[in-house]
C-alpha positions as protocol buffer text, in pm:
chain_id: "A"
residue {
  index: 1
  type: SER
  ca { x: 28785 y: -4941 z: 15744 }
}
residue {
  index: 2
  type: ASN
  ca { x: 28985 y: -5264 z: 15696 }
}
residue {
  index: 3
  type: ALA
  ca { x: 29044 y: -5595 z: 15872 }
}
residue {
  index: 4
  type: VAL
  ca { x: 29362 y: -5483 z: 16049 }
}
residue {
  index: 5
  type: GLU
  ca { x: 29193 y: -5174 z: 16191 }
}
residue {
  index: 6
  type: GLY
  ca { x: 28891 y: -5386 z: 16283 }
}
residue {
  index: 7
  type: PHE
  ca { x: 29111 y: -5634 z: 16470 }
}
residue {
  index: 8
  type: LEU
  ca { x: 29301 y: -5359 z: 16654 }
}
residue {
  index: 9
  type: SER
  ca { x: 28976 y: -5187 z: 16745 }
}
residue {
  index: 10
  type: GLY
  ca { x: 28844 y: -5518 z: 16875 }
}
residue {
  index: 11
  type: LEU
  ca { x: 29154 y: -5567 z: 17088 }
}
residue {
  index: 12
  type: GLY
  ca { x: 29120 y: -5219 z: 17234 }
}
residue {
  index: 13
  type: HIS
  ca { x: 28749 y: -5187 z: 17301 }
}
residue {
  index: 14
  type: PRO
  ca { x: 28722 y: -5422 z: 17603 }
}
residue {
  index: 15
  type: VAL
  ca { x: 29043 y: -5282 z: 17752 }
}
residue {
  index: 16
  type: ILE
  ca { x: 28979 y: -4907 z: 17728 }
}
residue {
  index: 17
  type: GLY
  ca { x: 28625 y: -4930 z: 17867 }
}
residue {
  index: 18
  type: ILE
  ca { x: 28653 y: -4969 z: 18245 }
}
residue {
  index: 19
  type: ASP
  ca { x: 28306 y: -5126 z: 18257 }
}
residue {
  index: 20
  type: HIS
  ca { x: 28398 y: -5398 z: 18008 }
}
residue {
  index: 21
  type: LEU
  ca { x: 28743 y: -5458 z: 18154 }
}
residue {
  index: 22
  type: ALA
  ca { x: 28607 y: -5482 z: 18509 }
}
residue {
  index: 23
  type: PHE
  ca { x: 28350 y: -5741 z: 18401 }
}
residue {
  index: 24
  type: VAL
  ca { x: 28606 y: -5958 z: 18220 }
}
residue {
  index: 25
  type: VAL
  ca { x: 28829 y: -5950 z: 18529 }
}
residue {
  index: 26
  type: ILE
  ca { x: 28533 y: -6043 z: 18750 }
}
residue {
  index: 27
  type: ALA
  ca { x: 28447 y: -6331 z: 18516 }
}
residue {
  index: 28
  type: GLY
  ca { x: 28799 y: -6472 z: 18553 }
}
residue {
  index: 29
  type: LEU
  ca { x: 28798 y: -6423 z: 18931 }
}
residue {
  index: 30
  type: LEU
  ca { x: 28453 y: -6578 z: 18965 }
}
residue {
  index: 31
  type: ALA
  ca { x: 28560 y: -6877 z: 18757 }
}
residue {
  index: 32
  type: ALA
  ca { x: 28845 y: -6933 z: 19004 }
}
residue {
  index: 33
  type: ALA
  ca { x: 28613 y: -6887 z: 19303 }
}
residue {
  index: 34
  type: VAL
  ca { x: 28352 y: -7138 z: 19191 }
}
residue {
  index: 35
  type: GLY
  ca { x: 28589 y: -7374 z: 19012 }
}
residue {
  index: 36
  type: ARG
  ca { x: 28501 y: -7591 z: 18713 }
}
residue {
  index: 37
  type: GLY
  ca { x: 28721 y: -7406 z: 18470 }
}
residue {
  index: 38
  type: LEU
  ca { x: 28645 y: -7122 z: 18239 }
}
residue {
  index: 39
  type: VAL
  ca { x: 28274 y: -7188 z: 18177 }
}
residue {
  index: 40
  type: ILE
  ca { x: 28179 y: -6842 z: 18307 }
}
residue {
  index: 41
  type: PRO
  ca { x: 28415 y: -6636 z: 18088 }
}
residue {
  index: 42
  type: VAL
  ca { x: 28349 y: -6855 z: 17783 }
}
residue {
  index: 43
  type: SER
  ca { x: 27973 y: -6806 z: 17827 }
}
residue {
  index: 44
  type: PHE
  ca { x: 28028 y: -6432 z: 17853 }
}
residue {
  index: 45
  type: VAL
  ca { x: 28255 y: -6406 z: 17547 }
}
residue {
  index: 46
  type: LEU
  ca { x: 28035 y: -6620 z: 17323 }
}
residue {
  index: 47
  type: ALA
  ca { x: 27727 y: -6423 z: 17422 }
}
residue {
  index: 48
  type: SER
  ca { x: 27911 y: -6095 z: 17364 }
}
residue {
  index: 49
  type: ILE
  ca { x: 27968 y: -6203 z: 17004 }
}
residue {
  index: 50
  type: GLY
  ca { x: 27594 y: -6271 z: 16982 }
}
residue {
  index: 51
  type: GLY
  ca { x: 27519 y: -5931 z: 17135 }
}
residue {
  index: 52
  type: THR
  ca { x: 27728 y: -5762 z: 16869 }
}
residue {
  index: 53
  type: GLY
  ca { x: 27533 y: -5957 z: 16609 }
}
residue {
  index: 54
  type: LEU
  ca { x: 27205 y: -5834 z: 16757 }
}
residue {
  index: 55
  type: HIS
  ca { x: 27324 y: -5475 z: 16728 }
}
residue {
  index: 56
  type: LEU
  ca { x: 27442 y: -5523 z: 16372 }
}
residue {
  index: 57
  type: LEU
  ca { x: 27104 y: -5675 z: 16280 }
}
residue {
  index: 58
  type: GLY
  ca { x: 26933 y: -5364 z: 16414 }
}
residue {
  index: 59
  type: LEU
  ca { x: 26772 y: -5541 z: 16710 }
}
residue {
  index: 60
  type: ASN
  ca { x: 26770 y: -5317 z: 17014 }
}
residue {
  index: 61
  type: LEU
  ca { x: 26835 y: -5414 z: 17374 }
}
residue {
  index: 62
  type: PRO
  ca { x: 26685 y: -5188 z: 17640 }
}
residue {
  index: 63
  type: ALA
  ca { x: 26915 y: -4957 z: 17839 }
}
residue {
  index: 64
  type: PRO
  ca { x: 27243 y: -5132 z: 17755 }
}
residue {
  index: 65
  type: GLU
  ca { x: 27465 y: -4898 z: 17960 }
}
residue {
  index: 66
  type: PHE
  ca { x: 27244 y: -4949 z: 18265 }
}
residue {
  index: 67
  type: PHE
  ca { x: 27266 y: -5328 z: 18232 }
}
residue {
  index: 68
  type: ILE
  ca { x: 27641 y: -5320 z: 18166 }
}
residue {
  index: 69
  type: ALA
  ca { x: 27709 y: -5114 z: 18478 }
}
residue {
  index: 70
  type: GLY
  ca { x: 27461 y: -5327 z: 18672 }
}
residue {
  index: 71
  type: SER
  ca { x: 27640 y: -5643 z: 18560 }
}
residue {
  index: 72
  type: VAL
  ca { x: 27967 y: -5515 z: 18706 }
}
residue {
  index: 73
  type: LEU
  ca { x: 27792 y: -5433 z: 19035 }
}
residue {
  index: 74
  type: GLY
  ca { x: 27600 y: -5761 z: 19042 }
}
residue {
  index: 75
  type: PHE
  ca { x: 27892 y: -5985 z: 18954 }
}
residue {
  index: 76
  type: GLY
  ca { x: 28117 y: -5804 z: 19200 }
}
residue {
  index: 77
  type: GLY
  ca { x: 27851 y: -5886 z: 19458 }
}
residue {
  index: 78
  type: LEU
  ca { x: 27843 y: -6249 z: 19345 }
}
residue {
  index: 79
  type: LEU
  ca { x: 28218 y: -6272 z: 19384 }
}
residue {
  index: 80
  type: ALA
  ca { x: 28195 y: -6122 z: 19733 }
}
residue {
  index: 81
  type: MET
  ca { x: 27940 y: -6380 z: 19850 }
}
residue {
  index: 82
  type: LYS
  ca { x: 28063 y: -6658 z: 20077 }
}
residue {
  index: 83
  type: GLN
  ca { x: 27820 y: -6911 z: 19933 }
}
residue {
  index: 84
  type: GLN
  ca { x: 27815 y: -6918 z: 19553 }
}
residue {
  index: 85
  type: LEU
  ca { x: 27525 y: -6982 z: 19321 }
}
residue {
  index: 86
  type: PRO
  ca { x: 27547 y: -7295 z: 19107 }
}
residue {
  index: 87
  type: ASN
  ca { x: 27803 y: -7264 z: 18827 }
}
residue {
  index: 88
  type: ARG
  ca { x: 27540 y: -7305 z: 18554 }
}
residue {
  index: 89
  type: VAL
  ca { x: 27332 y: -7019 z: 18699 }
}
residue {
  index: 90
  type: ILE
  ca { x: 27637 y: -6791 z: 18707 }
}
residue {
  index: 91
  type: ALA
  ca { x: 27728 y: -6896 z: 18351 }
}
residue {
  index: 92
  type: ALA
  ca { x: 27374 y: -6816 z: 18234 }
}
residue {
  index: 93
  type: LEU
  ca { x: 27389 y: -6475 z: 18403 }
}
residue {
  index: 94
  type: ALA
  ca { x: 27731 y: -6417 z: 18244 }
}
residue {
  index: 95
  type: ALA
  ca { x: 27581 y: -6497 z: 17904 }
}
residue {
  index: 96
  type: LEU
  ca { x: 27302 y: -6249 z: 17966 }
}
residue {
  index: 97
  type: ALA
  ca { x: 27559 y: -5985 z: 18061 }
}
residue {
  index: 98
  type: GLY
  ca { x: 27758 y: -6079 z: 17751 }
}
residue {
  index: 99
  type: LEU
  ca { x: 27463 y: -5994 z: 17528 }
}
residue {
  index: 100
  type: PHE
  ca { x: 27457 y: -5639 z: 17665 }
}
residue {
  index: 101
  type: HIS
  ca { x: 27835 y: -5593 z: 17660 }
}
residue {
  index: 102
  type: GLY
  ca { x: 27849 y: -5728 z: 17305 }
}
residue {
  index: 103
  type: TYR
  ca { x: 27563 y: -5505 z: 17202 }
}
residue {
  index: 104
  type: ALA
  ca { x: 27770 y: -5206 z: 17316 }
}
residue {
  index: 105
  type: TYR
  ca { x: 28075 y: -5340 z: 17131 }
}
residue {
  index: 106
  type: GLY
  ca { x: 27866 y: -5352 z: 16815 }
}
residue {
  index: 107
  type: GLU
  ca { x: 27830 y: -4974 z: 16810 }
}
residue {
  index: 108
  type: ALA
  ca { x: 28193 y: -4946 z: 16698 }
}
residue {
  index: 109
  type: VAL
  ca { x: 28139 y: -5141 z: 16376 }
}
residue {
  index: 110
  type: ILE
  ca { x: 27800 y: -5021 z: 16256 }
}
residue {
  index: 111
  type: GLY
  ca { x: 27829 y: -4971 z: 15881 }
}
residue {
  index: 112
  type: ALA
  ca { x: 28164 y: -5151 z: 15849 }
}
residue {
  index: 113
  type: GLU
  ca { x: 28232 y: -5416 z: 15586 }
}
residue {
  index: 114
  type: MET
  ca { x: 28221 y: -5784 z: 15680 }
}
residue {
  index: 115
  type: PRO
  ca { x: 28603 y: -5839 z: 15689 }
}
residue {
  index: 116
  type: SER
  ca { x: 28638 y: -5552 z: 15936 }
}
residue {
  index: 117
  type: ILE
  ca { x: 28351 y: -5683 z: 16147 }
}
residue {
  index: 118
  type: ALA
  ca { x: 28490 y: -6037 z: 16153 }
}
residue {
  index: 119
  type: ALA
  ca { x: 28834 y: -5910 z: 16251 }
}
residue {
  index: 120
  type: TYR
  ca { x: 28678 y: -5691 z: 16521 }
}
residue {
  index: 121
  type: LEU
  ca { x: 28492 y: -5990 z: 16665 }
}
residue {
  index: 122
  type: ILE
  ca { x: 28809 y: -6198 z: 16667 }
}
residue {
  index: 123
  type: GLY
  ca { x: 28998 y: -5913 z: 16835 }
}
residue {
  index: 124
  type: PHE
  ca { x: 28754 y: -5849 z: 17117 }
}
residue {
  index: 125
  type: ALA
  ca { x: 28684 y: -6217 z: 17179 }
}
residue {
  index: 126
  type: SER
  ca { x: 29057 y: -6291 z: 17193 }
}
residue {
  index: 127
  type: VAL
  ca { x: 29150 y: -6011 z: 17431 }
}
residue {
  index: 128
  type: GLN
  ca { x: 28858 y: -6089 z: 17662 }
}
residue {
  index: 129
  type: MET
  ca { x: 28951 y: -6457 z: 17679 }
}
residue {
  index: 130
  type: LEU
  ca { x: 29317 y: -6373 z: 17736 }
}
residue {
  index: 131
  type: ILE
  ca { x: 29233 y: -6137 z: 18023 }
}
residue {
  index: 132
  type: ALA
  ca { x: 28990 y: -6388 z: 18176 }
}
residue {
  index: 133
  type: ILE
  ca { x: 29234 y: -6679 z: 18143 }
}
residue {
  index: 134
  type: VAL
  ca { x: 29523 y: -6486 z: 18297 }
}
residue {
  index: 135
  type: THR
  ca { x: 29298 y: -6359 z: 18579 }
}
residue {
  index: 136
  type: TYR
  ca { x: 29166 y: -6713 z: 18636 }
}
residue {
  index: 137
  type: ALA
  ca { x: 29513 y: -6869 z: 18636 }
}
residue {
  index: 138
  type: VAL
  ca { x: 29668 y: -6614 z: 18872 }
}
residue {
  index: 139
  type: SER
  ca { x: 29375 y: -6610 z: 19114 }
}
residue {
  index: 140
  type: SER
  ca { x: 29342 y: -6991 z: 19111 }
}
residue {
  index: 141
  type: ARG
  ca { x: 29709 y: -7022 z: 19199 }
}
residue {
  index: 142
  type: LEU
  ca { x: 29673 y: -6770 z: 19483 }
}
residue {
  index: 143
  type: VAL
  ca { x: 29363 y: -6942 z: 19619 }
}
residue {
  index: 144
  type: ASN
  ca { x: 29532 y: -7282 z: 19605 }
}
residue {
  index: 145
  type: ARG
  ca { x: 29843 y: -7150 z: 19778 }
}
residue {
  index: 146
  type: LYS
  ca { x: 29656 y: -6972 z: 20058 }
}
residue {
  index: 147
  type: GLY
  ca { x: 29380 y: -7231 z: 20091 }
}
residue {
  index: 148
  type: ASP
  ca { x: 29088 y: -6989 z: 20096 }
}
residue {
  index: 149
  type: ALA
  ca { x: 28914 y: -6744 z: 19869 }
}
residue {
  index: 150
  type: LEU
  ca { x: 28894 y: -6450 z: 20110 }
}
residue {
  index: 151
  type: GLY
  ca { x: 29109 y: -6234 z: 19880 }
}
residue {
  index: 152
  type: LEU
  ca { x: 28869 y: -6305 z: 19593 }
}
residue {
  index: 153
  type: ARG
  ca { x: 28579 y: -6196 z: 19812 }
}
residue {
  index: 154
  type: PHE
  ca { x: 28758 y: -5870 z: 19892 }
}
residue {
  index: 155
  type: ALA
  ca { x: 28819 y: -5820 z: 19520 }
}
residue {
  index: 156
  type: GLY
  ca { x: 28446 y: -5877 z: 19469 }
}
residue {
  index: 157
  type: PHE
  ca { x: 28361 y: -5599 z: 19712 }
}
residue {
  index: 158
  type: ALA
  ca { x: 28605 y: -5364 z: 19541 }
}
residue {
  index: 159
  type: LEU
  ca { x: 28471 y: -5445 z: 19194 }
}
residue {
  index: 160
  type: ALA
  ca { x: 28113 y: -5409 z: 19317 }
}
residue {
  index: 161
  type: GLY
  ca { x: 28217 y: -5059 z: 19423 }
}
residue {
  index: 162
  type: VAL
  ca { x: 28340 y: -4994 z: 19070 }
}
residue {
  index: 163
  type: GLY
  ca { x: 28005 y: -5119 z: 18943 }
}
residue {
  index: 164
  type: ALA
  ca { x: 27818 y: -4893 z: 19184 }
}
residue {
  index: 165
  type: ALA
  ca { x: 28017 y: -4593 z: 19061 }
}
residue {
  index: 166
  type: LEU
  ca { x: 27950 y: -4687 z: 18698 }
}
residue {
  index: 167
  type: LEU
  ca { x: 27582 y: -4738 z: 18768 }
}
residue {
  index: 168
  type: SER
  ca { x: 27552 y: -4406 z: 18947 }
}
residue {
  index: 169
  type: SER
  ca { x: 27708 y: -4229 z: 18649 }
}
residue {
  index: 170
  type: VAL
  ca { x: 27454 y: -4393 z: 18418 }
}
residue {
  index: 171
  type: VAL
  ca { x: 27160 y: -4311 z: 18644 }
}
residue {
  index: 172
  type: LEU
  ca { x: 27267 y: -3959 z: 18736 }
}
residue {
  index: 173
  type: GLY
  ca { x: 27409 y: -3875 z: 18396 }
}
């Protein structure tokens, strides 16, 4: 109903939804695994803002919950792979996932006034970037210290399992 509540709601939404939180963590881990900085999480966050805009404009994306759960499964699988796709391909896929995640975020602010919406966008973009940056920094340090990314691959398998569970709940109801 106001900008403060919008901001707090934005901070909370990506954290309380296990599907959104898992994806943001994967984005940070994948950025560490493929290197070249935070291109993957930045692509995701910027596209999630766009996805919220699509929802607010009344443009519909097909089966958003299916694609959100599928993105967690798919990106967990990407992280688990020994050979990575090119960084720009992963960043483009992250942006596509961001549209669907952002579309879901938009549900929380349908009908709100512009100050509340703007604060909400700032809140969820900020918390997502913070989580991705911390995940990236910690995992990059661990990879550099141990000299390999095997732990990141194991995390990818675990997060793909989370994605599979989320996807099965969407498919089976």
